[in-house]
Short mmCIF file of N, CA and C in Angstrom, two decimals:
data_model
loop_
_atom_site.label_atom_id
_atom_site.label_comp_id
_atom_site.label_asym_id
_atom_site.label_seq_id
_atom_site.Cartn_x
_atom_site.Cartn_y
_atom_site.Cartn_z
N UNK A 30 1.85 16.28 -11.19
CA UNK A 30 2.72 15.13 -11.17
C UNK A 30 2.62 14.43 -9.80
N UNK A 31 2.33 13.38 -9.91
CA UNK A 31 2.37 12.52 -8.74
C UNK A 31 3.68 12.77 -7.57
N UNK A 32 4.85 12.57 -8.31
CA UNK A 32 5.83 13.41 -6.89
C UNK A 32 5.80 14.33 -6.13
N UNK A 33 4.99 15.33 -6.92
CA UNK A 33 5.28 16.83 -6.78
C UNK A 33 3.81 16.67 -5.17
N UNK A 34 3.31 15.75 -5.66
CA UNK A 34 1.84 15.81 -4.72
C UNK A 34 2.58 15.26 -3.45
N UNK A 35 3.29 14.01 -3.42
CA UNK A 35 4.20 13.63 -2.35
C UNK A 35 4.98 14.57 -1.24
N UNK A 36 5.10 15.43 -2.17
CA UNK A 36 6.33 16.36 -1.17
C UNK A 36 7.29 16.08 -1.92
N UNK A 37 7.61 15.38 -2.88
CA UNK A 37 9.27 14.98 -3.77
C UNK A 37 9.58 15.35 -4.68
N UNK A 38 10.72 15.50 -5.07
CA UNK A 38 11.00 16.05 -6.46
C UNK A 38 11.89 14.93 -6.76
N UNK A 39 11.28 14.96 -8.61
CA UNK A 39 12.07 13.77 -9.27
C UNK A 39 12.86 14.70 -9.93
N UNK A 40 14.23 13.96 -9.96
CA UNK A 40 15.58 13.99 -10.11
C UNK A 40 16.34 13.16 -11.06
N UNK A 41 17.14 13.02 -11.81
CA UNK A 41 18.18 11.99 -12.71
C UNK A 41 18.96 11.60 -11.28
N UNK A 42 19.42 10.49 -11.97
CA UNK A 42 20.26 9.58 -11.44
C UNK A 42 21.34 10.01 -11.02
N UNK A 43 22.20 11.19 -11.24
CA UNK A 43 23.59 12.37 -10.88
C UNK A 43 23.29 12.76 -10.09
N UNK A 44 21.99 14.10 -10.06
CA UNK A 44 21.29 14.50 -8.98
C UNK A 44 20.97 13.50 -7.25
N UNK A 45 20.27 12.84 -7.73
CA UNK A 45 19.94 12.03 -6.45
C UNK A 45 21.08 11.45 -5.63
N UNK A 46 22.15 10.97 -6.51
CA UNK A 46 23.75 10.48 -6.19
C UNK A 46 24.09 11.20 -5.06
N UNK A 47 24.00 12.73 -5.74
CA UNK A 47 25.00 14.22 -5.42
C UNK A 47 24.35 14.38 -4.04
N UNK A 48 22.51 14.07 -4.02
CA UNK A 48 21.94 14.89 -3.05
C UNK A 48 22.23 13.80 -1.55
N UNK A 49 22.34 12.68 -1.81
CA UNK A 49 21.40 11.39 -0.70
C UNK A 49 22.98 11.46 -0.10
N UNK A 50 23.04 10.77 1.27
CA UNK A 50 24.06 10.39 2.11
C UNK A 50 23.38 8.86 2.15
N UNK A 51 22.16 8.43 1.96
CA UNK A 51 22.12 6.86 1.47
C UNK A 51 21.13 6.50 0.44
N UNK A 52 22.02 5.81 -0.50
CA UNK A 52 21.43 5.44 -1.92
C UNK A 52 21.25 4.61 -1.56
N UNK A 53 19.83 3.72 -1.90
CA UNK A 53 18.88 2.24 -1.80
C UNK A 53 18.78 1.85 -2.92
N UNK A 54 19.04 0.55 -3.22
CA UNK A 54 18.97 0.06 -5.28
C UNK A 54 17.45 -0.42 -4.59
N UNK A 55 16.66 -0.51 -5.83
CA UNK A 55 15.32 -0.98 -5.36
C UNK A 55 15.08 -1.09 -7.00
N UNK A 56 15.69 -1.59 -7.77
CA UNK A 56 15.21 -1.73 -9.50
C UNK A 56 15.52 -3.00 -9.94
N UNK A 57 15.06 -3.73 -11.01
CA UNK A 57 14.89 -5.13 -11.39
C UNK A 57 16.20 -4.99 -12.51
N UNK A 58 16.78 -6.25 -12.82
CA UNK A 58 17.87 -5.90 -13.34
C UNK A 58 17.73 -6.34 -14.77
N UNK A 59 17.77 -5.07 -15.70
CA UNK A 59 17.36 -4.83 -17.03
C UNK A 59 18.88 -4.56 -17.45
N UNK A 60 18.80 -4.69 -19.27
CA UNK A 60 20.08 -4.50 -19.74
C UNK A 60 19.86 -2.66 -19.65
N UNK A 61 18.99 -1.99 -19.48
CA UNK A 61 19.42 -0.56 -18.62
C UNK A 61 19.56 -0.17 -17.46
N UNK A 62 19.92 -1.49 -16.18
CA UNK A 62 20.03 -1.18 -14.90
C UNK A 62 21.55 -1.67 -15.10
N UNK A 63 21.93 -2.99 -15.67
CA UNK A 63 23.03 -3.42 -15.52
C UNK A 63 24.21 -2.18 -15.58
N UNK A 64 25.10 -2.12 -13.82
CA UNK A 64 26.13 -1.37 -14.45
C UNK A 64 25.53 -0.10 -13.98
N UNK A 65 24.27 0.54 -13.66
CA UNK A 65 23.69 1.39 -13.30
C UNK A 65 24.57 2.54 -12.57
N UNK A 66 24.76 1.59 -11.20
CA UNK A 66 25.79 2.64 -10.27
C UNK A 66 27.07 1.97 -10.45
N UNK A 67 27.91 2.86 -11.46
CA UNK A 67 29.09 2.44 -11.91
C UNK A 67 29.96 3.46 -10.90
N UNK A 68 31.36 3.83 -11.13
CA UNK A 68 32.17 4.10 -10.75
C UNK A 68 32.43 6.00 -10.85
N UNK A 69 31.46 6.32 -11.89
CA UNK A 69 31.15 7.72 -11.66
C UNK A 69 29.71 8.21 -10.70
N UNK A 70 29.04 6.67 -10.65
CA UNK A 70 27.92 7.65 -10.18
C UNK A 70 28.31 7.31 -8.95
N UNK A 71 28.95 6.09 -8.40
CA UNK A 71 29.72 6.00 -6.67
C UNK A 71 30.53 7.13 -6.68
N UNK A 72 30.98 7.91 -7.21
CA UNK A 72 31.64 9.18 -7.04
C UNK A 72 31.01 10.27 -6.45
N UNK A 73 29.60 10.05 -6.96
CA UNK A 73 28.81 11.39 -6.80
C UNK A 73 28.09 11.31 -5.29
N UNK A 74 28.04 10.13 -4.79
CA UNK A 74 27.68 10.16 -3.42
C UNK A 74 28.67 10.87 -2.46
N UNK A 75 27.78 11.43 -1.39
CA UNK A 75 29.01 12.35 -0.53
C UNK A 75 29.69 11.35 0.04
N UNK A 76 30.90 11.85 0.48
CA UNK A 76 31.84 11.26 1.66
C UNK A 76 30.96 10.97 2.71
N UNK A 77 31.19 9.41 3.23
CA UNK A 77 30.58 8.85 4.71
C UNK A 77 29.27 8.52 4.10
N UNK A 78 28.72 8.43 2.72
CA UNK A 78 27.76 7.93 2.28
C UNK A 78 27.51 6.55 2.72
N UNK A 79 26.59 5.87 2.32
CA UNK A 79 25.59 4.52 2.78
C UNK A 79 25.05 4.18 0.88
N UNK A 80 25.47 2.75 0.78
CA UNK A 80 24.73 2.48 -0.49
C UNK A 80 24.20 1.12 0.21
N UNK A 81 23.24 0.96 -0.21
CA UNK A 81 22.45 -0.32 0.37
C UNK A 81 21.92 -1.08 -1.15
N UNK A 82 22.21 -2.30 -1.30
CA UNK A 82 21.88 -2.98 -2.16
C UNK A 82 20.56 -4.33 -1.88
N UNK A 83 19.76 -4.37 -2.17
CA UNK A 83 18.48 -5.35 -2.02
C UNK A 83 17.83 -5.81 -2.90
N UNK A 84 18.83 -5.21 -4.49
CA UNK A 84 17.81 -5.33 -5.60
C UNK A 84 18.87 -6.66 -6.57
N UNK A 85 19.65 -6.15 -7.15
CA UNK A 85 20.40 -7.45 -7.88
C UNK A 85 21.65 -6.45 -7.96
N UNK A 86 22.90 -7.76 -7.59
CA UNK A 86 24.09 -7.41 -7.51
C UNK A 86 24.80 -6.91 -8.63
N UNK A 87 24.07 -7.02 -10.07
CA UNK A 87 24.65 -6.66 -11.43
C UNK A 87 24.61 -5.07 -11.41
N UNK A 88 23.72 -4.75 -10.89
CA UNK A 88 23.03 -3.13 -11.34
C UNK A 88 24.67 -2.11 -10.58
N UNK A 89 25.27 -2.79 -9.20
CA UNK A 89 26.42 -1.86 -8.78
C UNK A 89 27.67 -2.57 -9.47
N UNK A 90 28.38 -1.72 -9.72
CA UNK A 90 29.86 -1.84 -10.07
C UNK A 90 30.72 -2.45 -9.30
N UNK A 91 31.10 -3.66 -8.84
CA UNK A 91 31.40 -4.23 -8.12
C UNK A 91 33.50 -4.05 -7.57
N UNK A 92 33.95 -3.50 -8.70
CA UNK A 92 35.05 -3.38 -8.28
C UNK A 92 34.88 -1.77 -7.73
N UNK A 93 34.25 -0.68 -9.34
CA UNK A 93 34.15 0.43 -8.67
C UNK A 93 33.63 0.10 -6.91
N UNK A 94 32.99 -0.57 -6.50
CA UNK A 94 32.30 0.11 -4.87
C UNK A 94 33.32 -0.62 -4.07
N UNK A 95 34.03 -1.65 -4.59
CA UNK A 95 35.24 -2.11 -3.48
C UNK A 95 36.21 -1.11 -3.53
N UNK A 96 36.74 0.15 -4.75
CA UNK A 96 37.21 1.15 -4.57
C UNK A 96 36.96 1.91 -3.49
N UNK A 97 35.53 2.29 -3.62
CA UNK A 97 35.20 3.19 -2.58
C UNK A 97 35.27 3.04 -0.81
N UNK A 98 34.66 1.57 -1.02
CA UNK A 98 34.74 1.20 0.38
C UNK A 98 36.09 1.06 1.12
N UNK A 99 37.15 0.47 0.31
CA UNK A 99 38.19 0.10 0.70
C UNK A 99 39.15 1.57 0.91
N UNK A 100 38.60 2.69 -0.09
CA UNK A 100 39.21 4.10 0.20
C UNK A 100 38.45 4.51 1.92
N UNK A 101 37.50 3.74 2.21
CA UNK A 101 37.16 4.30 3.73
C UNK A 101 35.78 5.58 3.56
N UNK A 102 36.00 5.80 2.08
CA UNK A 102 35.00 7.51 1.65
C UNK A 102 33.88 6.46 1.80
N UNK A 103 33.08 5.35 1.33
CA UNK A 103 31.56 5.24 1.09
C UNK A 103 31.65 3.85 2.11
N UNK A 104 30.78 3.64 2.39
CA UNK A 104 30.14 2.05 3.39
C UNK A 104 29.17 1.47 2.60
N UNK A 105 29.00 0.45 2.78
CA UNK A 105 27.48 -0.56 2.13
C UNK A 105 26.96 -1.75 3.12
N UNK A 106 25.49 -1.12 2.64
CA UNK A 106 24.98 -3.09 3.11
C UNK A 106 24.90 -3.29 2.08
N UNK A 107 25.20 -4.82 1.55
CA UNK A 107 24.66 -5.90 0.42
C UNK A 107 23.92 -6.93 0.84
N UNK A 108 22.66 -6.78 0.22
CA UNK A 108 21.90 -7.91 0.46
C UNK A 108 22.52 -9.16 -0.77
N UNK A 109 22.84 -8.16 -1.95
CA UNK A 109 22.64 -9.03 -3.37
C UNK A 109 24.42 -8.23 -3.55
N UNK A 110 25.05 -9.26 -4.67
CA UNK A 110 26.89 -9.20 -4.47
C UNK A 110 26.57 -9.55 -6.63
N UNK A 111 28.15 -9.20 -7.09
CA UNK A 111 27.96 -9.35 -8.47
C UNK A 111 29.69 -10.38 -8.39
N UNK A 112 30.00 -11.11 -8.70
CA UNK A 112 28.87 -12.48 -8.40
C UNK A 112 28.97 -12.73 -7.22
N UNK A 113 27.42 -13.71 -7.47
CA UNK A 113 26.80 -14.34 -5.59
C UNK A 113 26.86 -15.58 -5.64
N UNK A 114 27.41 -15.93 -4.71
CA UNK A 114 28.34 -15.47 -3.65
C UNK A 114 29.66 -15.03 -4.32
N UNK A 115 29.86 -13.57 -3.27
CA UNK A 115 31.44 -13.22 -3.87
C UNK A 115 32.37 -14.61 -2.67
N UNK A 116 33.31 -14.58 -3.56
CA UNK A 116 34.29 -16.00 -3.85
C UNK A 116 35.23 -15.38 -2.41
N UNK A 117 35.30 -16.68 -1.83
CA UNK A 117 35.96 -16.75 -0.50
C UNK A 117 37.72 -15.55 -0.83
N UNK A 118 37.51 -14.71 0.61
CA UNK A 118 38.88 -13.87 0.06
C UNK A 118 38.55 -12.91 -0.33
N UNK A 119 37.40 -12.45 -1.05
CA UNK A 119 37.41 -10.87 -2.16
C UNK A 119 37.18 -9.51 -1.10
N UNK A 120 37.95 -8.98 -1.57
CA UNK A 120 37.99 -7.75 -0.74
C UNK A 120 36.84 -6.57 0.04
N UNK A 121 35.76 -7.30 0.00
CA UNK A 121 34.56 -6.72 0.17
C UNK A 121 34.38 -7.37 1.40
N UNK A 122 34.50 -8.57 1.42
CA UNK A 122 34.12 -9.75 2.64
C UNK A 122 35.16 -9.46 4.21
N UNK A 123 36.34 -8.19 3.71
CA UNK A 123 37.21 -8.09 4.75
C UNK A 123 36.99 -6.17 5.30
N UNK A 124 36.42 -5.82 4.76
CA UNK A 124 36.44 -4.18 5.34
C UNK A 124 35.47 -4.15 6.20
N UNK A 125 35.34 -2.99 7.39
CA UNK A 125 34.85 -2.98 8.11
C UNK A 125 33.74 -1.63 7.93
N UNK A 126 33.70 -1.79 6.91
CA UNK A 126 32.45 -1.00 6.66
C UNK A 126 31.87 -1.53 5.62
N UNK A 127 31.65 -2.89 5.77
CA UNK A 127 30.44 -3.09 4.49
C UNK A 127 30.09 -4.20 5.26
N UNK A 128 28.85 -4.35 5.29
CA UNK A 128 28.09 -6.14 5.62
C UNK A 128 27.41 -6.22 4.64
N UNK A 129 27.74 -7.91 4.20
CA UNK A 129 26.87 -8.47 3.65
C UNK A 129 26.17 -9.25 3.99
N UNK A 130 25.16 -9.36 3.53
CA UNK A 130 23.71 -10.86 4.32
C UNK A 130 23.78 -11.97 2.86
N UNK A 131 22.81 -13.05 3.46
CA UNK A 131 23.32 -14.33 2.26
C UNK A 131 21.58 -13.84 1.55
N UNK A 132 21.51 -12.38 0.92
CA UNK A 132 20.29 -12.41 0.43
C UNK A 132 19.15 -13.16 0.76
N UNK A 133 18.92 -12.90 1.96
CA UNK A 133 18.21 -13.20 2.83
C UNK A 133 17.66 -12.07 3.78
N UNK A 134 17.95 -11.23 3.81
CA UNK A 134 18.16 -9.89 5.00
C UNK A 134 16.54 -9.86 5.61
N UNK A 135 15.29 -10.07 4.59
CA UNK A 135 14.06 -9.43 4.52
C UNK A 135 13.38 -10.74 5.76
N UNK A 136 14.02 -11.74 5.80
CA UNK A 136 13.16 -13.31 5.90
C UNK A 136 13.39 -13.46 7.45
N UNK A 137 12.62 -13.14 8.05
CA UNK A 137 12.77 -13.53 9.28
C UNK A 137 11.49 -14.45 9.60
N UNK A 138 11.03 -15.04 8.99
CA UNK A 138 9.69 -15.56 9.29
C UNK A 138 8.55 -15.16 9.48
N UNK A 139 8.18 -14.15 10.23
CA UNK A 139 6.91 -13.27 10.32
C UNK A 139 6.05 -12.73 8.58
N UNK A 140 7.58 -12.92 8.01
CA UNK A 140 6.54 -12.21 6.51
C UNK A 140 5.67 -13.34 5.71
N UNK A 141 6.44 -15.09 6.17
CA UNK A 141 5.40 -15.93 5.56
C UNK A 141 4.02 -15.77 5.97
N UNK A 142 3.38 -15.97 6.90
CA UNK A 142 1.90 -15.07 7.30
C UNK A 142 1.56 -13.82 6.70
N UNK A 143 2.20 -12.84 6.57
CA UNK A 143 1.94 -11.60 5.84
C UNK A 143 1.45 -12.08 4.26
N UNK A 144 2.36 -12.91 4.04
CA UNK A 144 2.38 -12.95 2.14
C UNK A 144 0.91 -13.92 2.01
N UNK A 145 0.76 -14.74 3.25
CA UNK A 145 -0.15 -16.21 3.00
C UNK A 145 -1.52 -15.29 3.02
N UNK A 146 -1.99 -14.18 4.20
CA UNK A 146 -2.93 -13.41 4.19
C UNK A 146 -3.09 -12.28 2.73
N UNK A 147 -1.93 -12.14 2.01
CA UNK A 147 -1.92 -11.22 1.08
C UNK A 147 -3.04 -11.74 0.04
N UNK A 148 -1.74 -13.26 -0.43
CA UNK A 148 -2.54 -13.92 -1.33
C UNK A 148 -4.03 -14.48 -1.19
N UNK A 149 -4.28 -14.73 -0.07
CA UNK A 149 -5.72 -15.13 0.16
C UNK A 149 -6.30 -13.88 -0.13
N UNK A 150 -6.41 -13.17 0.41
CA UNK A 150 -7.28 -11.54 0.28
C UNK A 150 -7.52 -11.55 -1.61
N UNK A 151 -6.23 -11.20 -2.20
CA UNK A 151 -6.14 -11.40 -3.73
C UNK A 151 -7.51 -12.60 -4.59
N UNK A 152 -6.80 -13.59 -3.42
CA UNK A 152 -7.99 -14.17 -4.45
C UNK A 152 -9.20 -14.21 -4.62
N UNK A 153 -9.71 -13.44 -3.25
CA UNK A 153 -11.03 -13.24 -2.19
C UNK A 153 -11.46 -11.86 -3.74
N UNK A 154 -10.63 -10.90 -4.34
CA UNK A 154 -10.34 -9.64 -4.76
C UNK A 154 -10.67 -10.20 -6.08
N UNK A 155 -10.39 -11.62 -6.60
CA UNK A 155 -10.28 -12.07 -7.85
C UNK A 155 -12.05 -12.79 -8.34
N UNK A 156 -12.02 -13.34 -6.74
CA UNK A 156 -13.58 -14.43 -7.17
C UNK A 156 -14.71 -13.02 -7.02
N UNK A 157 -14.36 -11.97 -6.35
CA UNK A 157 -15.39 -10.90 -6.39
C UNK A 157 -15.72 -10.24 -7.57
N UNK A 158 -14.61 -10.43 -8.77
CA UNK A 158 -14.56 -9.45 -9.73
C UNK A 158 -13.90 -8.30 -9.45
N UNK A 159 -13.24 -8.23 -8.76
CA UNK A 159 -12.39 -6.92 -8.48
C UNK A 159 -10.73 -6.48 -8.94
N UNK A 160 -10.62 -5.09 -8.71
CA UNK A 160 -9.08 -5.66 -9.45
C UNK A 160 -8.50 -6.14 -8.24
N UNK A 161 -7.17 -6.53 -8.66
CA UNK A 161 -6.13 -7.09 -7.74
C UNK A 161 -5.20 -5.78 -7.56
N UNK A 162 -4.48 -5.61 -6.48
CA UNK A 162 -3.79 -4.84 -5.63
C UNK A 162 -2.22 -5.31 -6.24
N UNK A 163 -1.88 -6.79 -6.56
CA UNK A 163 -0.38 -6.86 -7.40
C UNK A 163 -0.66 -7.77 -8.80
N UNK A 164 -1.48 -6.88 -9.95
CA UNK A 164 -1.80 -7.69 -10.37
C UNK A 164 -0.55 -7.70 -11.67
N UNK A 165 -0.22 -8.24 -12.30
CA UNK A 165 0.90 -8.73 -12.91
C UNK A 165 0.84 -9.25 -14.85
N UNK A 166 0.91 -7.83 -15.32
CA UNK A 166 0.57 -7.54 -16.70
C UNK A 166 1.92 -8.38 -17.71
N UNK A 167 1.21 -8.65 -18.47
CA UNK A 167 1.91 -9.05 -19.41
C UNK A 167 3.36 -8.12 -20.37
N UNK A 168 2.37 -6.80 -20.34
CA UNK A 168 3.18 -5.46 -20.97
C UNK A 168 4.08 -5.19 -19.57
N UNK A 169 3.80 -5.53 -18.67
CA UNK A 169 4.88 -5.05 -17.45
C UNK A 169 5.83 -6.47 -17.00
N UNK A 170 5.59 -7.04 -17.26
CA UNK A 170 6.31 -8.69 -16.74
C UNK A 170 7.65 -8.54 -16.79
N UNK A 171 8.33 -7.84 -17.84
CA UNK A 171 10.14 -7.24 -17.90
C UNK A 171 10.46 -6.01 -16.88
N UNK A 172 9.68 -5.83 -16.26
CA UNK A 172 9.85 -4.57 -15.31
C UNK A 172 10.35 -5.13 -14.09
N UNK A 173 9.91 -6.33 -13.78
CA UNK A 173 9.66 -7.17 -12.02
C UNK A 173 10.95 -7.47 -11.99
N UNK A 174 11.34 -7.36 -10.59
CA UNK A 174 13.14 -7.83 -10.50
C UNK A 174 12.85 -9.02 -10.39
#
């Protein structure tokens, strides 16, 4: 198994909760992500946990994690909010353990050059006959956040 070659062991979604002191969303938001980290699985993270959001604001439970945060037990960054922008006032925007960014967090400018060299290379990868490195299947197209 490819994990096992990593050094990692794959785990369910309870497990990984139970084990991490910081959960990272990193999944595209499917009607099986929506709701994902609800209010039992923010349970299962330890006390003084870290949830970091970068993927889409639907997938966390948005009141469940203002529970948590506002109990003081869990902290968050949000890149991505359910809904975005959360509405002037909501209780997330006032605790002192959560920041949010305007989904923007990644953009500091340096990555437009990164992406402009990516895509050139790709196409350099494409006129050669070669495969492409992100190439973007039809059978996978519902997978991409």
């Amino acid at each position: 198994m490819q994990a096992a070659r990593l050094g990692a062991e794959r785990v369910g979604l309870a497990e990984l909760c139970r084990r991490s002191a910081v959960v990272s969303v990193h999944a595209p938001l499917l009607p099986e992500t929506t709701g994902l980290l609800d209010a039992g699985m923010l349970a299962l993270i330890p006390d003084g946990g870290v949830l970091v959001n970068t993927a889409r604001g639907a997938i966390v439970d948005t009141a469940a994690l203002t529970r948590e945060c506002a109990s003081g037990r869990l902290e968050a960054d949000l890149d991505v909010t359910d809904p975005e922008p959360l509405p002037p006032g909501h209780p997330l925007l006032s605790l002192p353990n959560l920041l949010v960014t305007p989904h923007i967090a990644g953009a500091q400018g340096s990555e437009v050059r990164r992406l402009g060299r990516y895509a050139v290379a790709e196409v350099e990868r494409w006129a050669a006959g070669e495969p492409l490195l992100g190439e973007v299947t039809r059978e996978g197209l519902h997978r991409l956040a």
